[in-house]
Every structure is written in C-alpha cells, then in structure tokens.
Coordinates of C-alpha atoms and ligand atoms in Angstrom, one line a residue:
X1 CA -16.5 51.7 -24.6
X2 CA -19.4 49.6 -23.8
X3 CA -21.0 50.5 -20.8
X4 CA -20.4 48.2 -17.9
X5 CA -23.8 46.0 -17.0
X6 CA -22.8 44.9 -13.7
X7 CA -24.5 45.7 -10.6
X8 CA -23.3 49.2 -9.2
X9 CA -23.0 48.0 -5.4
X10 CA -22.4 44.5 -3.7
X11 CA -23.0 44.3 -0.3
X12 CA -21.1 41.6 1.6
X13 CA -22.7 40.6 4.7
X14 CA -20.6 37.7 6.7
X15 CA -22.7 35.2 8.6
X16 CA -22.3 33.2 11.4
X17 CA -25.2 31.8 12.9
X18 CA -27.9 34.8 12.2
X19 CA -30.8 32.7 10.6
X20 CA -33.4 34.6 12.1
X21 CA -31.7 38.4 11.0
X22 CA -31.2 37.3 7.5
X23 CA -35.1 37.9 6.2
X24 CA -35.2 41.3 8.2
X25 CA -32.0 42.2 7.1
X26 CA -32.7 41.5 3.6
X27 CA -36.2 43.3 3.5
X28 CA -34.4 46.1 4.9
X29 CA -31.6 46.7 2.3
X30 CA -34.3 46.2 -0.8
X31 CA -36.1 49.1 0.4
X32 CA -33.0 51.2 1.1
X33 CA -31.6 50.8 -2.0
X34 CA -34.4 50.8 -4.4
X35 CA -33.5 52.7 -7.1
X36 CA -29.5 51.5 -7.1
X37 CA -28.7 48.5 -8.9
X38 CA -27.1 46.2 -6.3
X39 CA -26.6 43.1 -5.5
X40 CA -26.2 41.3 -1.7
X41 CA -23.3 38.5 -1.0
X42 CA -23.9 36.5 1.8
X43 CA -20.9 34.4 2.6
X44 CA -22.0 32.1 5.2
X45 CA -19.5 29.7 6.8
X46 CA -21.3 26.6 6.6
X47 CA -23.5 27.9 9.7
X48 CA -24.8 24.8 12.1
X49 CA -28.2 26.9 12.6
X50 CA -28.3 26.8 8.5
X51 CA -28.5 30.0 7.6
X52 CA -27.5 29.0 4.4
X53 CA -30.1 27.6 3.5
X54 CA -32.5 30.1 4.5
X55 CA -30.6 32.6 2.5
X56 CA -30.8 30.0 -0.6
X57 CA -35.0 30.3 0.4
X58 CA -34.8 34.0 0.6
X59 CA -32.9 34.3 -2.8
X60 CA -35.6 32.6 -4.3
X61 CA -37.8 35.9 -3.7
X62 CA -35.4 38.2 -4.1
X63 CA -32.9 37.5 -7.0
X64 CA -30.0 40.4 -6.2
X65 CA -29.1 37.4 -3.3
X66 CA -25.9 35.6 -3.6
X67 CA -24.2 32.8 -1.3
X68 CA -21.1 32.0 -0.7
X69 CA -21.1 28.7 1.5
X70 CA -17.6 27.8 2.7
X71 CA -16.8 24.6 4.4
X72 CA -14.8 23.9 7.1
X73 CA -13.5 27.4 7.3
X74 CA -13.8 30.4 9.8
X75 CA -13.1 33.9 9.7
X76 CA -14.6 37.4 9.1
X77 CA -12.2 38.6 7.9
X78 CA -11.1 36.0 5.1
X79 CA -15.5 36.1 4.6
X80 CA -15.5 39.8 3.7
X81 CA -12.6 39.1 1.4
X82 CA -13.6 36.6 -1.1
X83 CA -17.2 37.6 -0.5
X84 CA -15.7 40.8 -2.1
X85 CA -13.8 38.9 -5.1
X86 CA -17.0 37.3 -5.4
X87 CA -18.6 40.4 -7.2
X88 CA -17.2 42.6 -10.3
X89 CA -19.4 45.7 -8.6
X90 CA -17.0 48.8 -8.5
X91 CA -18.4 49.8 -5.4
X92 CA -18.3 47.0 -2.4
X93 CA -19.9 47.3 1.0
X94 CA -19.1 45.4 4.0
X95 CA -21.4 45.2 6.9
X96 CA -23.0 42.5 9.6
X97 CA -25.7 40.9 9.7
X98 CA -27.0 41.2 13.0
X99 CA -28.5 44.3 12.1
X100 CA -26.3 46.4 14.5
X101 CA -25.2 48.6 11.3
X102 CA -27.5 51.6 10.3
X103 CA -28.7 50.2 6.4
X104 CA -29.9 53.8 5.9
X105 CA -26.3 55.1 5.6
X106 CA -25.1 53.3 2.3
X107 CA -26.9 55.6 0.1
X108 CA -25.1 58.4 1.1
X109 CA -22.0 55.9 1.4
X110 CA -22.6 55.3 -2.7
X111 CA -23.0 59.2 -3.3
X112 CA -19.7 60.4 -1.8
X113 CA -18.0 57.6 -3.6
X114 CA -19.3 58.2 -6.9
X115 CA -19.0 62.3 -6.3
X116 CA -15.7 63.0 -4.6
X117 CA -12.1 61.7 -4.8
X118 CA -12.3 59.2 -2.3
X119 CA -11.3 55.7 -1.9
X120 CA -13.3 54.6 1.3
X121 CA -16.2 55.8 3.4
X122 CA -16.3 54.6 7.0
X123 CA -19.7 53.9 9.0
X124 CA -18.2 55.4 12.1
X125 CA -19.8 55.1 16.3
X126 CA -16.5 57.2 17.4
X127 CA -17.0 60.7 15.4
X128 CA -20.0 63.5 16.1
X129 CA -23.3 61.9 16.0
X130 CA -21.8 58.6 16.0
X131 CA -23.2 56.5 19.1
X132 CA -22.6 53.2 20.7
X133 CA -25.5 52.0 22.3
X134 CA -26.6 49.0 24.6
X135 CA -22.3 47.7 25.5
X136 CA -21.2 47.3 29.2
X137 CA -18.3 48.8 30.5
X138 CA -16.1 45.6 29.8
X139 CA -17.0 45.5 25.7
X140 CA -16.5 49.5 25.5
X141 CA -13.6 49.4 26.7
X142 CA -12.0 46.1 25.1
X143 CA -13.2 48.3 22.0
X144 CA -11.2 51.6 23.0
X145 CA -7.8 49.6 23.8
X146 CA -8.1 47.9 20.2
X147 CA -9.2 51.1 18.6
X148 CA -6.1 52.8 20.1
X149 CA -4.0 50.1 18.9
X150 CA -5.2 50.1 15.6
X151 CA -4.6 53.6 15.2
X152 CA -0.8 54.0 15.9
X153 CA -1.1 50.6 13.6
X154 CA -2.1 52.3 10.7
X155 CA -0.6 56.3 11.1
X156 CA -4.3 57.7 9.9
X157 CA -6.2 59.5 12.1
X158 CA -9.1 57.1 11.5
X159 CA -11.7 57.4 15.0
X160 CA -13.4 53.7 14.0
X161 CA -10.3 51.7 12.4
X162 CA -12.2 48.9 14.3
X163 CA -15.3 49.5 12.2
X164 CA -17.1 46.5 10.5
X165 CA -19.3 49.1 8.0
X166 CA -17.9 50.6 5.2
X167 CA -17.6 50.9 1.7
X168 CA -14.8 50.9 -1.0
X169 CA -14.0 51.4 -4.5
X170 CA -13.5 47.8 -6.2
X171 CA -9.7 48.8 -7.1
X172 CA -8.7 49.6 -4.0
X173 CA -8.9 46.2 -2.3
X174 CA -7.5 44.6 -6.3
X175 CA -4.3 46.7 -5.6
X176 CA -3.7 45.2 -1.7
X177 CA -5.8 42.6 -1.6
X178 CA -2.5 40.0 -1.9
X179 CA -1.4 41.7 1.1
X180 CA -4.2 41.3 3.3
X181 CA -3.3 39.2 6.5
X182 CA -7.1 37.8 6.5
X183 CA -6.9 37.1 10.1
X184 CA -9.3 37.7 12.3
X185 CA -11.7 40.7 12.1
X186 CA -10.0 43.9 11.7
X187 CA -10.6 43.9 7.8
X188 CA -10.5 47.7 7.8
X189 CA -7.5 48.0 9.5
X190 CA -5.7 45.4 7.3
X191 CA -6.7 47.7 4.6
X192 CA -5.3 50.0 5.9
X193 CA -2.0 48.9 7.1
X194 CA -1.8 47.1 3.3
X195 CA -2.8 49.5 0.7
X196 CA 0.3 51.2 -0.4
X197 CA -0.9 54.8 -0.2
X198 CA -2.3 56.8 2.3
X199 CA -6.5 55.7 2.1
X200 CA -8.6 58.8 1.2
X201 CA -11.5 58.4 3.5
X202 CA -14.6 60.1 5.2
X203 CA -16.3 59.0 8.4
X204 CA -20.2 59.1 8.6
X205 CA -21.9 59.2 12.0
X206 CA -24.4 56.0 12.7
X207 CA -25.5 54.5 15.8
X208 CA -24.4 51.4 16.8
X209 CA -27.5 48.9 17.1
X210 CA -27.6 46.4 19.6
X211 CA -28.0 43.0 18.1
X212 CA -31.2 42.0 17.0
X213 CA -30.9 37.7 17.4
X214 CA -28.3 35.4 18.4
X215 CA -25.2 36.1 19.7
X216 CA -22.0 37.7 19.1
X217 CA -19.0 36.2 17.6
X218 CA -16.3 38.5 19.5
X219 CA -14.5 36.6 22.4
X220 CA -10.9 36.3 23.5
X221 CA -9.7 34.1 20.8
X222 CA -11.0 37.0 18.2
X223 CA -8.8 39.5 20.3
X224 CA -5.8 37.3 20.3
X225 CA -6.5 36.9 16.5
X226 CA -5.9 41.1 16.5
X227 CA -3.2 40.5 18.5
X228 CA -1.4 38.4 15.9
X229 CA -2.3 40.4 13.0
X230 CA -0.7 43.4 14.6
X231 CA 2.4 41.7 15.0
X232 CA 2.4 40.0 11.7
X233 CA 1.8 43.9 10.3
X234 CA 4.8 45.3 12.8
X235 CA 7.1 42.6 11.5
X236 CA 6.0 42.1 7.5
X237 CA 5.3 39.3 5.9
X238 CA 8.5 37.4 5.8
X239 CA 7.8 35.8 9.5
X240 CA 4.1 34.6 9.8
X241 CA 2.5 35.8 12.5
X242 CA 1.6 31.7 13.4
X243 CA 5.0 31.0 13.4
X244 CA 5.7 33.9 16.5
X245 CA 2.4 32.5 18.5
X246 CA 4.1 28.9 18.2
X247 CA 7.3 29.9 19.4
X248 CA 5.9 32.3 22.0
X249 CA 4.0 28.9 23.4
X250 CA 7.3 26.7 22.5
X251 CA 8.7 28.7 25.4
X252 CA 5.9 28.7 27.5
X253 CA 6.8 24.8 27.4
X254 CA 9.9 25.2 29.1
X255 CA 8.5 26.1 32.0
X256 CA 6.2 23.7 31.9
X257 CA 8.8 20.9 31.5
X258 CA 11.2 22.5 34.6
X259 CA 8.0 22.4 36.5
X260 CA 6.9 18.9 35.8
X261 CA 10.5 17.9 35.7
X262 CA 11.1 19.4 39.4
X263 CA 8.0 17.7 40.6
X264 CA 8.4 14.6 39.3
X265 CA 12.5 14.1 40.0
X266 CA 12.6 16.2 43.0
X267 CA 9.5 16.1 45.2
X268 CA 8.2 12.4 43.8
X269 CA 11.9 10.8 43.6
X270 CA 11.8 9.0 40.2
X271 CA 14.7 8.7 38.6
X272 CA 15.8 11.5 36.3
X273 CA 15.3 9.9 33.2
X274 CA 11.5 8.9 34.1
X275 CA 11.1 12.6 34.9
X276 CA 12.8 14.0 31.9
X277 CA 10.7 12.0 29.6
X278 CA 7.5 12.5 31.6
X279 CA 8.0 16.4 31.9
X280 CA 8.8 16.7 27.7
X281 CA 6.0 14.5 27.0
X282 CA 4.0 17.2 29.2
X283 CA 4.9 19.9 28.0
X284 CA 4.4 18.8 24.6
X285 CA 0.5 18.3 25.1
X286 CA -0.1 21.5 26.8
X287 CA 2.0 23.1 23.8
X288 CA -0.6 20.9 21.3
X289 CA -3.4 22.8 23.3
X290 CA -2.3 25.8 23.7
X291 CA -2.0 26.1 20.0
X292 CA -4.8 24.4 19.1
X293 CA -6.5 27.3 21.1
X294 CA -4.3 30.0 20.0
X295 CA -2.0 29.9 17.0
X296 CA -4.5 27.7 15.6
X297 CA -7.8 29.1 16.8
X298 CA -9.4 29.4 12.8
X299 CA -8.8 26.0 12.4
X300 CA -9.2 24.2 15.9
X301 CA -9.1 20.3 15.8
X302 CA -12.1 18.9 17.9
X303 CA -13.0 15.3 18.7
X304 CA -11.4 12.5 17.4
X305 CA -9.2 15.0 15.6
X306 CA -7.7 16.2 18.9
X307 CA -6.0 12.7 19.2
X308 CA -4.8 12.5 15.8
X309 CA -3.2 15.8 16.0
X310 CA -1.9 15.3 19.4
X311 CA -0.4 11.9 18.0
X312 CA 1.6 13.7 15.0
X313 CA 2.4 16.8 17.1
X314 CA 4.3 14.6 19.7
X315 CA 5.1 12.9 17.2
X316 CA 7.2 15.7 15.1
X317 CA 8.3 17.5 18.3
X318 CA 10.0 14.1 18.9
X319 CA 12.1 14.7 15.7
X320 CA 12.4 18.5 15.8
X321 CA 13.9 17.4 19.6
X322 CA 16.6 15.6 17.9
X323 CA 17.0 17.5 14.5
X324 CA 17.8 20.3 17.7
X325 CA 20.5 18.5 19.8
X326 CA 21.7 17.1 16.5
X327 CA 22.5 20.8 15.2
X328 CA 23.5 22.0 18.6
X329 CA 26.0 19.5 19.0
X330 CA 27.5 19.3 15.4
X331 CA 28.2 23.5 15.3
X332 CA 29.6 23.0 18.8
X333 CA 32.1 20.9 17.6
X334 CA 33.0 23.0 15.0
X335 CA 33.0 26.2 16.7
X336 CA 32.9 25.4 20.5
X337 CA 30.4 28.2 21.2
X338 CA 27.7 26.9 23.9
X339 CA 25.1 29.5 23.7
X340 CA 25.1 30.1 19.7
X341 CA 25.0 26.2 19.2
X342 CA 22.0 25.8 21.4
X343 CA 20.4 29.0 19.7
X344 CA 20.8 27.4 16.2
X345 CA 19.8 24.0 17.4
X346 CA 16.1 26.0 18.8
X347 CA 15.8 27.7 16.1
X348 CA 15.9 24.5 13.7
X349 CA 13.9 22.8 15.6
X350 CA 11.3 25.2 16.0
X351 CA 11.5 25.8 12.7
X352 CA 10.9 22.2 11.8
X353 CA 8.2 21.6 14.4
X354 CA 6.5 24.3 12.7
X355 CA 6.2 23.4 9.8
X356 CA 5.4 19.7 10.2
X357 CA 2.4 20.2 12.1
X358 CA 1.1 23.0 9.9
X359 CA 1.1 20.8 7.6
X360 CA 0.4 17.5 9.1
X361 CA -1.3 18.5 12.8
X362 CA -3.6 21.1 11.5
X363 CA -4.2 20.4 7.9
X364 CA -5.7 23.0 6.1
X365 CA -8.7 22.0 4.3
X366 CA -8.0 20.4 0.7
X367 CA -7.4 23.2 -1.8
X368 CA -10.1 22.7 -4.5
Ligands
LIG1 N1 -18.7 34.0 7.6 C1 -18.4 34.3 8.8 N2 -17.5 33.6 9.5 N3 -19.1 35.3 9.5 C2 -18.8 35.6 10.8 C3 -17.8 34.9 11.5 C4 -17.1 33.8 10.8 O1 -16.3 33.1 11.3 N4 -17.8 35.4 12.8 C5 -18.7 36.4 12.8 N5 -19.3 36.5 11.6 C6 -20.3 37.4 11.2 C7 -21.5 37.5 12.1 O2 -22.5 36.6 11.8 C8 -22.0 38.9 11.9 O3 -22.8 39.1 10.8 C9 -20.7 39.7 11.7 O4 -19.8 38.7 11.2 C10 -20.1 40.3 13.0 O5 -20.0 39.4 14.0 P1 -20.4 39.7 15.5 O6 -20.2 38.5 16.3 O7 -21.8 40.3 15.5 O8 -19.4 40.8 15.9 P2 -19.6 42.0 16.9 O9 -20.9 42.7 16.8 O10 -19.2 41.5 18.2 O11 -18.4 43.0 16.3 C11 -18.8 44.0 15.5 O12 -18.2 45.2 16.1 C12 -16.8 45.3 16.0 C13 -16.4 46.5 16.6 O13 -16.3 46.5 17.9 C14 -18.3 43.8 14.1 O14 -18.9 44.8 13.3 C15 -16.9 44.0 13.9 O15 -16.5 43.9 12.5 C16 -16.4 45.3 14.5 O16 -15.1 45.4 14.4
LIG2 MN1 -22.5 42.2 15.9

C-alpha cells in the first residue's frame, strides 16, 4: 500500500465574529505544531465582522489555512461537523477560536492517539490540573447543571462532556456521523450519545483561558438548543426534537387564547365570536414568536421576513385548525368517543402545522 500523503492532523476551529483572534490564533498553532504535518479548517459562518476574509488574507501566508464560508447558516455544532468532513486527516481536532483552549495540548493529544488504543482525547477544565479561570458564579454554574446533565446523557463517566477541545480518530465520527443531532453546541456529547460503542477516551488537564476579543456566543437560546438535543437523544430519532418544541409552544397557545378569549368576551363584552377569532388570531402570533425564538432559533426570520413568515404561519394554522375539527368530528361520528376524537384531531393538526411552516415559514436555505 501507498502511503497516505494527506496531512496527519486538521484542526477545525468554528468562528463567529473573532476577526481580531484569528492572526494570534494562527501564529500560535504554526509554532505548536511544527514538525506535524497539519492542516487548519476555519469554518466561518459568513461572520458580519468578516472574519472570513481575514482568514482568506492570512491563508495567503500560511498555506495549511482552509475556509469553509457558509451562508445563511448557524451552529457550532453543524460547523465542527462539516468542517470535519471537510478534511481526509485521520486525526481531527476541534477547538475555539477565541483562544480560551490551551494550543500546547494537541501534541500530546496527537501522541496518545497515534500510541494507545484510543478513540478520543478530551481537553478537560473538570479533572486534576484542569482549571476554569476568569467565569462568575452564574456561567460556572450554568456549566455544572449541563455538565451533570450531559453525563447521565451519555452513561460515561466523562468530567468535561461539555468540552469544546478534543481530538478524534477520522473513523470514529465516519461511523456516527449520520447520527449526529448537529444542534447546538454539545458536539462531544452528541458523539457520545451517537457512536454505537462505548468511546475509549482520556482526559488531559488544561486551563480554561478567558477570551482574548470579542464576545461569547453562549446565551439562553444556546442552552435551550441543549435542551432540545437532550430530548431528541432521550426519545431517538423518529420524533424531531423541533417537532416537541413546537407542540410544547402549541400548548402554551391555549392559554394564551383562554386568556385573550376571557378578556376580550368577558371583561370587554364583545360578542363571542369577535373574541374567539381575536384570541386564536393571538395566540397564533405569539406561537410564530415563540418559535421563531425557540424551535427555530438556528434559523430565526428577521425583518421583512418576520411578516412573511407570520403571514404563512397564520396562514397554515388556519388550515391545520380545520384539518383538526374536521378529523375530530368525522371519528366522533364514527366512534362517539369525545376525548380520543379531539386527541386525533390535535394531533393532525399539529402534525400538519408542523410541517407546513417548516417548510414554508422557516425555509431552509436552498440545498445546493
Ligand atoms: N461557525 C460558527 N457558527 N462558529 C460559532 C458559532 C456559530 O454559530 N457560534 C460560536 N462559534 C464559535 C466561536 O467563534 C468560537 O470560536 C467557538 O465557536 C466557541 O464559541 P464561544 O461563544 O466562545 O463559546 P463559549 O466560550 O461561551 O463556550 C465554550 O465553552 C463551552 C463550555 O462551557 C465552547 O468551547 C463550548 O464548545 C464549550 O462547550
Ligand atoms: Mn469561548
């Protein structure tokens, strides 16, 4: 057999807004892994600060540099992925780019993987000589309930399943990679949860940086986005995760519409048909925001696009309302049972209002 002329290592650094890390950052890893042939993916999500194109100037200089520019997407996640499958290096490293993860380590990283039967080595704050440094009480300890979570998640007794350093064999993330969620930023953890052995890993002590510029990514949306990837792990694949969010706020929207409904029939005296139209119509747009914020936070509509998508969401909920009494009240006469027609008559129309405005409220961007 020919021997294999690819670069060794690819490092996969997501970015986000972190034009002013990228020259240090790169400076950094060409002295640390002199000697090693490797090459560095940047996959760069079309950054408004363009980092981009300060990569493409820096790649100029220094030619292990690769971009990946995506447009109109998010995620770091779905970054590390393809930034991953953008490489045919048999050993891949994922790390940030804000320079809060220790370079130095992936050396020693490459050396374990090359010498001992292991799949994964971790970059970990949360073992012996591992350090956090710089967070306030409120990140640490956002960090220790998702850690904990993660860990009954996955059934390893991993001390940084939350960790965004670390570095695989190629074929380990080949044989799961279809069943990576690619939601949010718990990468690890999906690898975990998806590969369909137990993960032979080590841990390796660093300190946890603070950030050098900018500003960090993490914010209530990103821990909702854990949220919904835990689920969609505790209930498999057959029932997206979306589809759970959007019914979860569906409900939400009954209160909403026995609130307005109250007020406005009740307390302001309008007839009840003026309040039962004003109250669904209500609790329709807050449902169109909530999951513009929520179920849809990767892909949030903005501007002009907010009244579009309101326009077909209301729209399809108007159908899915009557593809749901329609049901109801076709099983009822069949089978006269109140509470199972109105259960199949929800569950159709949820399913239907859905799956409409996934594909007509928040269009994905065109596959290429
Ligand atoms: N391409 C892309 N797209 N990159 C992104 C995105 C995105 O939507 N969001 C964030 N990034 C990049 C950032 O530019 C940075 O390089 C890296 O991903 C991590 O983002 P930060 O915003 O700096 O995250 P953090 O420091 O708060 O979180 C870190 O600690 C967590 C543990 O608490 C990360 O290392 C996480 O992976 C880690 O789980
Ligand atoms: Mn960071």
């Amino acid at each position: 057999m020919t021997k294999c002329r690819t670069p060794v290592l690819a490092v996969v650094i997501p970015t986000y807004n972190e034009v002013e890390n990228v020259p240090i950052l790169v400076q950094r890893l060409e002295q640390t892994l002199a000697g090693i042939d490797w090459e560095l993916i940047f996959v760069d999500d079309d950054s408004p600060d363009d980092t981009a194109q300060r990569i493409r100037e820096i790649a100029c200089e220094h030619p292990q540099v690769r971009l990946l520019q995506r447009i109109g997407r998010r995620g770091l996640s779905s970054a590390c992925i393809e930034g991953m499958l953008a490489t045919t290096a048999p050993y891949l490293a994922v790390m940030d780019a804000d320079l809060q993860h220790d370079e130095l380590l992936l050396p020693e990283m490459l050396l374990r993987l090359q010498r001992e039967p292991l799949d994964l080595v971790i970059g970990s704050r949360y073992v012996t000589g591992g350090q956090v440094s710089d967070w306030d009480a409120q990140r640490a300890s956002m960090s220790q309930l998702a850690t904990r979570l993660g860990q009954h998640l996955i059934k390893a007794d991993v001390k940084d399943p939350m960790s965004g350093f670390f570095m695989l064999r190629a074929g380990v993330l080949h044989q799961c990679v279809r069943g990576l969620s690619g939601v949010g930023y718990k990468i690890l953890l999906d690898l975990f949860a998806t590969y369909p052995r137990p993960l032979r890993f080590v841990e390796l002590p660093y300190r946890f940086r603070p950030r050098q510029a900018g500003e960090s990514k993490l914010d209530e949306a990103v821990l909702w986005e854990y949220l919904l990837m835990l689920i969609q792990k505790w209930i498999g694949p057959m029932i997206p995760a979306r589809f759970i969010a959007f019914s979860l706020i569906g409900g939400s929207g009954v209160f909403v519409h026995m609130l307005v409904l109250w007020v406005s029939f009740k307390a302001l005296d309008t007839s009840f048909l003026v309040g039962q139209s004003v109250a669904a119509l209500v609790a329709m747009t807050t449902n169109f925001f909530l999951n513009n914020l929520f179920t849809y936070s990767d892909m949030r509509l903005r501007g002009w696009d907010l009244l579009r998508g309101w326009l077909s969401f209301v729209a399809a909920c108007s159908v899915g309302a009557l593809a749901n009494v329609g049901i109801a009240s076709w099983i009822f006469e069949v089978h006269s049972f109140w509470v199972l027609s109105a259960l199949a008559g929800i569950l159709v129309g949820a399913v239907w209002n859905y799956a409409v405005t996934a594909v007509y409220t928040w269009k994905r961007p065109k596959a290429a």
